[in-house]
Amino acid sequence: MSADHTYDLTTLAARAGEEARPAGSVALAEPIYQSTVYAFPDLDTLDRAMSGEQPAAFYYRNGTPNAATLERALAVLEGTEAALAAGSGMAAISAALLGVLKAGDHVVADSRLYGVSYALLAEEFPRLGIDVTFVDACDHAEVEAAFRETTRVLHVESLTNPLLTVPDVPALAALAHARGALLSVDNTFASPAMFRPAQHGADLVTHSVSKYLSGHSNAFGGVACGRADVIAAARTRLLRLGGTISAFDAWMTMQGLKTLGLRMRAHSGNAQAVADVLANHPRVRAVYHPGLSDHPQFHLAMDLYPQGFGGMLSTEIEDAAGFVKALAGRIPLAPSLADVMTTISWPWGTSHRALPEAERRRLGITPDLLRLSIGIEDIGDLLADFESALDG
Ligand SMILES: *Cc1c(COP(=O)(O)O)cnc(C)c1O
């Protein structure tokens, strides 16, 4: 790419990762390297590969060429020195955090986290001697008060699940750095097309690639991005714990990634239009979307996300069960997100099922709350579907 021109993310997403392919005539579409081991011409070449002097693939668990392509692409898109691909979003988050933590360390984390991330921090880390304090990351006094001498990491999600609150990443980075801690941001809901946490001071950025990065509900994996030394430490943990991504899933993710910029523009525009229509319907009790002026972080969100917020929104609606039924055959009820097709999920009964009922209600998660993952369909068709289900 040209050095004197700043490329748009749409361009970077279409090209990134491919630049280090072997020289000479090569297949334009990268092959899937379905080989668990690599052959070397002599001991010297093998020795240089093993020592890292001339990095080369040698054994599947240590990384395939397909995983390496995905890693280069994500480092470019998130604007970090390095990236690590992993077998799931949880493998990436676990390896990234365990790379910088040891027994006796302390973590401060937002209480509004993906359910399994919450369980990892609340139940697994204490078993390893790592203490965790949960806070409201939008309340900076509470965050500051939770810090200890031993706090190494502050962990948040850039857009939280399911109510789309927007933690102030630049302010939290400053706060963490002043205490000698790292800021870790799960950027799954936003994707680097909408928000690049490292550009705002985050030290670690993680993703579930099965969401927007791949975008078609058909690839599974995770990625962690950050400084070279932080990612090297994460890689050591991941390889020993055995969390390698498959070559096929890395390859599939690259197919989706090429259209990330285009997809995210379409997701964002459609989600904003659906949020506006829902917000004005008498059957709708609440709409949670950062682009609505009654969102608690509306001004901050407009500042940090000039291109939109991706496809996620939540809504509390009278007779949610009837609404879901009325949409059957058009908009599937499916407990994940980020497909090019619009889908609906039910946080009360799926992603947040493990939380005690009182805690769910305290967080604003009621049985009538639905989380919508708005796809890239024609907006006229989408609004017609929603309006007929609302009025039917
Ligand atoms: C899905 C998800 C994860 C976990 O990723 P897996 O690939 O399912 O392991 C983590 N964080 C967020 C925000 C997610 O949506």
PDB file of N, CA and C in Angstrom, residues 301-339:
ATOM      1  N   ALA A 301     -21.018   9.078  22.896  1.00  0.00           N
ATOM      2  CA  ALA A 301     -21.114   8.081  21.827  1.00  0.00           C
ATOM      3  C   ALA A 301     -20.953   8.745  20.456  1.00  0.00           C
ATOM      4  N   MET A 302     -21.585   9.908  20.263  1.00  0.00           N
ATOM      5  CA  MET A 302     -21.476  10.603  18.972  1.00  0.00           C
ATOM      6  C   MET A 302     -20.028  11.022  18.715  1.00  0.00           C
ATOM      7  N   ASP A 303     -19.308  11.378  19.786  1.00  0.00           N
ATOM      8  CA  ASP A 303     -17.894  11.757  19.682  1.00  0.00           C
ATOM      9  C   ASP A 303     -17.008  10.578  19.308  1.00  0.00           C
ATOM     10  N   LEU A 304     -17.205   9.451  20.023  1.00  0.00           N
ATOM     11  CA  LEU A 304     -16.302   8.304  19.866  1.00  0.00           C
ATOM     12  C   LEU A 304     -16.636   7.471  18.627  1.00  0.00           C
ATOM     13  N   TYR A 305     -17.881   7.543  18.153  1.00  0.00           N
ATOM     14  CA  TYR A 305     -18.330   6.684  17.054  1.00  0.00           C
ATOM     15  C   TYR A 305     -18.900   7.526  15.904  1.00  0.00           C
ATOM     16  N   PRO A 306     -18.047   8.305  15.219  1.00  0.00           N
ATOM     17  CA  PRO A 306     -18.570   9.216  14.188  1.00  0.00           C
ATOM     18  C   PRO A 306     -19.217   8.466  13.014  1.00  0.00           C
ATOM     19  N   GLN A 307     -18.909   7.168  12.838  1.00  0.00           N
ATOM     20  CA  GLN A 307     -19.438   6.432  11.679  1.00  0.00           C
ATOM     21  C   GLN A 307     -20.659   5.590  12.018  1.00  0.00           C
ATOM     22  N   GLY A 308     -21.131   5.639  13.264  1.00  0.00           N
ATOM     23  CA  GLY A 308     -22.282   4.819  13.644  1.00  0.00           C
ATOM     24  C   GLY A 308     -21.886   3.774  14.666  1.00  0.00           C
ATOM     25  N   PHE A 309     -22.845   2.899  15.008  1.00  0.00           N
ATOM     26  CA  PHE A 309     -22.677   2.013  16.164  1.00  0.00           C
ATOM     27  C   PHE A 309     -22.808   0.534  15.829  1.00  0.00           C
ATOM     28  N   GLY A 310     -22.807   0.190  14.535  1.00  0.00           N
ATOM     29  CA  GLY A 310     -23.021  -1.211  14.194  1.00  0.00           C
ATOM     30  C   GLY A 310     -24.498  -1.556  14.250  1.00  0.00           C
ATOM     31  N   GLY A 311     -24.820  -2.843  14.308  1.00  0.00           N
ATOM     32  CA  GLY A 311     -26.196  -3.272  14.108  1.00  0.00           C
ATOM     33  C   GLY A 311     -26.982  -3.621  15.353  1.00  0.00           C
ATOM     34  N   MET A 312     -26.392  -3.403  16.556  1.00  0.00           N
ATOM     35  CA  MET A 312     -27.047  -3.896  17.758  1.00  0.00           C
ATOM     36  C   MET A 312     -27.958  -2.849  18.410  1.00  0.00           C
ATOM     37  N   LEU A 313     -29.127  -3.285  18.879  1.00  0.00           N
ATOM     38  CA  LEU A 313     -29.975  -2.451  19.723  1.00  0.00           C
ATOM     39  C   LEU A 313     -30.852  -3.381  20.549  1.00  0.00           C
ATOM     40  N   SER A 314     -31.382  -2.859  21.642  1.00  0.00           N
ATOM     41  CA  SER A 314     -32.321  -3.640  22.449  1.00  0.00           C
ATOM     42  C   SER A 314     -33.585  -2.845  22.644  1.00  0.00           C
ATOM     43  N   THR A 315     -34.675  -3.556  22.866  1.00  0.00           N
ATOM     44  CA  THR A 315     -35.947  -2.871  23.051  1.00  0.00           C
ATOM     45  C   THR A 315     -36.815  -3.636  24.041  1.00  0.00           C
ATOM     46  N   GLU A 316     -37.509  -2.875  24.888  1.00  0.00           N
ATOM     47  CA  GLU A 316     -38.476  -3.489  25.777  1.00  0.00           C
ATOM     48  C   GLU A 316     -39.853  -3.203  25.217  1.00  0.00           C
ATOM     49  N   ILE A 317     -40.595  -4.276  25.005  1.00  0.00           N
ATOM     50  CA  ILE A 317     -41.800  -4.165  24.199  1.00  0.00           C
ATOM     51  C   ILE A 317     -42.942  -4.930  24.855  1.00  0.00           C
ATOM     52  N   GLU A 318     -44.140  -4.386  24.743  1.00  0.00           N
ATOM     53  CA  GLU A 318     -45.323  -5.053  25.274  1.00  0.00           C
ATOM     54  C   GLU A 318     -45.545  -6.358  24.522  1.00  0.00           C
ATOM     55  N   ASP A 319     -45.738  -7.467  25.235  1.00  0.00           N
ATOM     56  CA  ASP A 319     -45.920  -8.791  24.632  1.00  0.00           C
ATOM     57  C   ASP A 319     -44.772  -9.153  23.683  1.00  0.00           C
ATOM     58  N   ALA A 320     -43.553  -9.241  24.263  1.00  0.00           N
ATOM     59  CA  ALA A 320     -42.373  -9.582  23.464  1.00  0.00           C
ATOM     60  C   ALA A 320     -42.556 -10.936  22.779  1.00  0.00           C
ATOM     61  N   ALA A 321     -43.183 -11.884  23.488  1.00  0.00           N
ATOM     62  CA  ALA A 321     -43.365 -13.232  22.916  1.00  0.00           C
ATOM     63  C   ALA A 321     -44.225 -13.169  21.651  1.00  0.00           C
ATOM     64  N   GLY A 322     -45.289 -12.344  21.679  1.00  0.00           N
ATOM     65  CA  GLY A 322     -46.163 -12.195  20.520  1.00  0.00           C
ATOM     66  C   GLY A 322     -45.435 -11.536  19.352  1.00  0.00           C
ATOM     67  N   PHE A 323     -44.564 -10.577  19.677  1.00  0.00           N
ATOM     68  CA  PHE A 323     -43.777  -9.872  18.652  1.00  0.00           C
ATOM     69  C   PHE A 323     -42.838 -10.860  17.937  1.00  0.00           C
ATOM     70  N   VAL A 324     -42.147 -11.688  18.733  1.00  0.00           N
ATOM     71  CA  VAL A 324     -41.222 -12.676  18.155  1.00  0.00           C
ATOM     72  C   VAL A 324     -41.998 -13.641  17.251  1.00  0.00           C
ATOM     73  N   LYS A 325     -43.174 -14.077  17.721  1.00  0.00           N
ATOM     74  CA  LYS A 325     -43.988 -15.015  16.937  1.00  0.00           C
ATOM     75  C   LYS A 325     -44.455 -14.371  15.633  1.00  0.00           C
ATOM     76  N   ALA A 326     -44.831 -13.089  15.707  1.00  0.00           N
ATOM     77  CA  ALA A 326     -45.327 -12.398  14.515  1.00  0.00           C
ATOM     78  C   ALA A 326     -44.229 -12.232  13.466  1.00  0.00           C
ATOM     79  N   LEU A 327     -42.961 -12.282  13.899  1.00  0.00           N
ATOM     80  CA  LEU A 327     -41.850 -12.117  12.952  1.00  0.00           C
ATOM     81  C   LEU A 327     -41.358 -13.453  12.397  1.00  0.00           C
ATOM     82  N   ALA A 328     -41.897 -14.565  12.914  1.00  0.00           N
ATOM     83  CA  ALA A 328     -41.407 -15.900  12.517  1.00  0.00           C
ATOM     84  C   ALA A 328     -41.474 -16.058  11.000  1.00  0.00           C
ATOM     85  N   GLY A 329     -40.465 -16.726  10.447  1.00  0.00           N
ATOM     86  CA  GLY A 329     -40.416 -16.910   8.997  1.00  0.00           C
ATOM     87  C   GLY A 329     -39.718 -15.757   8.298  1.00  0.00           C
ATOM     88  N   ARG A 330     -39.553 -14.628   9.024  1.00  0.00           N
ATOM     89  CA  ARG A 330     -38.846 -13.487   8.431  1.00  0.00           C
ATOM     90  C   ARG A 330     -37.593 -13.168   9.225  1.00  0.00           C
ATOM     91  N   ILE A 331     -37.742 -13.058  10.553  1.00  0.00           N
ATOM     92  CA  ILE A 331     -36.607 -12.691  11.402  1.00  0.00           C
ATOM     93  C   ILE A 331     -36.440 -13.762  12.476  1.00  0.00           C
ATOM     94  N   PRO A 332     -35.384 -14.594  12.348  1.00  0.00           N
ATOM     95  CA  PRO A 332     -35.240 -15.724  13.264  1.00  0.00           C
ATOM     96  C   PRO A 332     -34.864 -15.323  14.689  1.00  0.00           C
ATOM     97  N   LEU A 333     -35.351 -16.121  15.650  1.00  0.00           N
ATOM     98  CA  LEU A 333     -34.954 -16.019  17.052  1.00  0.00           C
ATOM     99  C   LEU A 333     -33.705 -16.884  17.197  1.00  0.00           C
ATOM    100  N   ALA A 334     -32.540 -16.255  17.368  1.00  0.00           N
ATOM    101  CA  ALA A 334     -31.263 -16.995  17.380  1.00  0.00           C
ATOM    102  C   ALA A 334     -30.325 -16.305  18.359  1.00  0.00           C
ATOM    103  N   PRO A 335     -29.856 -17.037  19.402  1.00  0.00           N
ATOM    104  CA  PRO A 335     -29.099 -16.381  20.483  1.00  0.00           C
ATOM    105  C   PRO A 335     -27.638 -16.093  20.143  1.00  0.00           C
ATOM    106  N   SER A 336     -27.378 -15.448  19.001  1.00  0.00           N
ATOM    107  CA  SER A 336     -26.051 -14.873  18.746  1.00  0.00           C
ATOM    108  C   SER A 336     -26.286 -13.559  18.029  1.00  0.00           C
ATOM    109  N   LEU A 337     -25.314 -13.057  17.286  1.00  0.00           N
ATOM    110  CA  LEU A 337     -25.458 -11.731  16.698  1.00  0.00           C
ATOM    111  C   LEU A 337     -24.540 -11.562  15.506  1.00  0.00           C
ATOM    112  N   ALA A 338     -24.761 -10.442  14.791  1.00  0.00           N
ATOM    113  CA  ALA A 338     -23.832  -9.943  13.767  1.00  0.00           C
ATOM    114  C   ALA A 338     -23.931 -10.635  12.424  1.00  0.00           C
ATOM    115  N   ASP A 339     -24.959 -11.453  12.217  1.00  0.00           N
ATOM    116  CA  ASP A 339     -25.150 -12.034  10.891  1.00  0.00           C
ATOM    117  C   ASP A 339     -25.604 -10.928   9.924  1.00  0.00           C
TER     118      ASP A 339
END
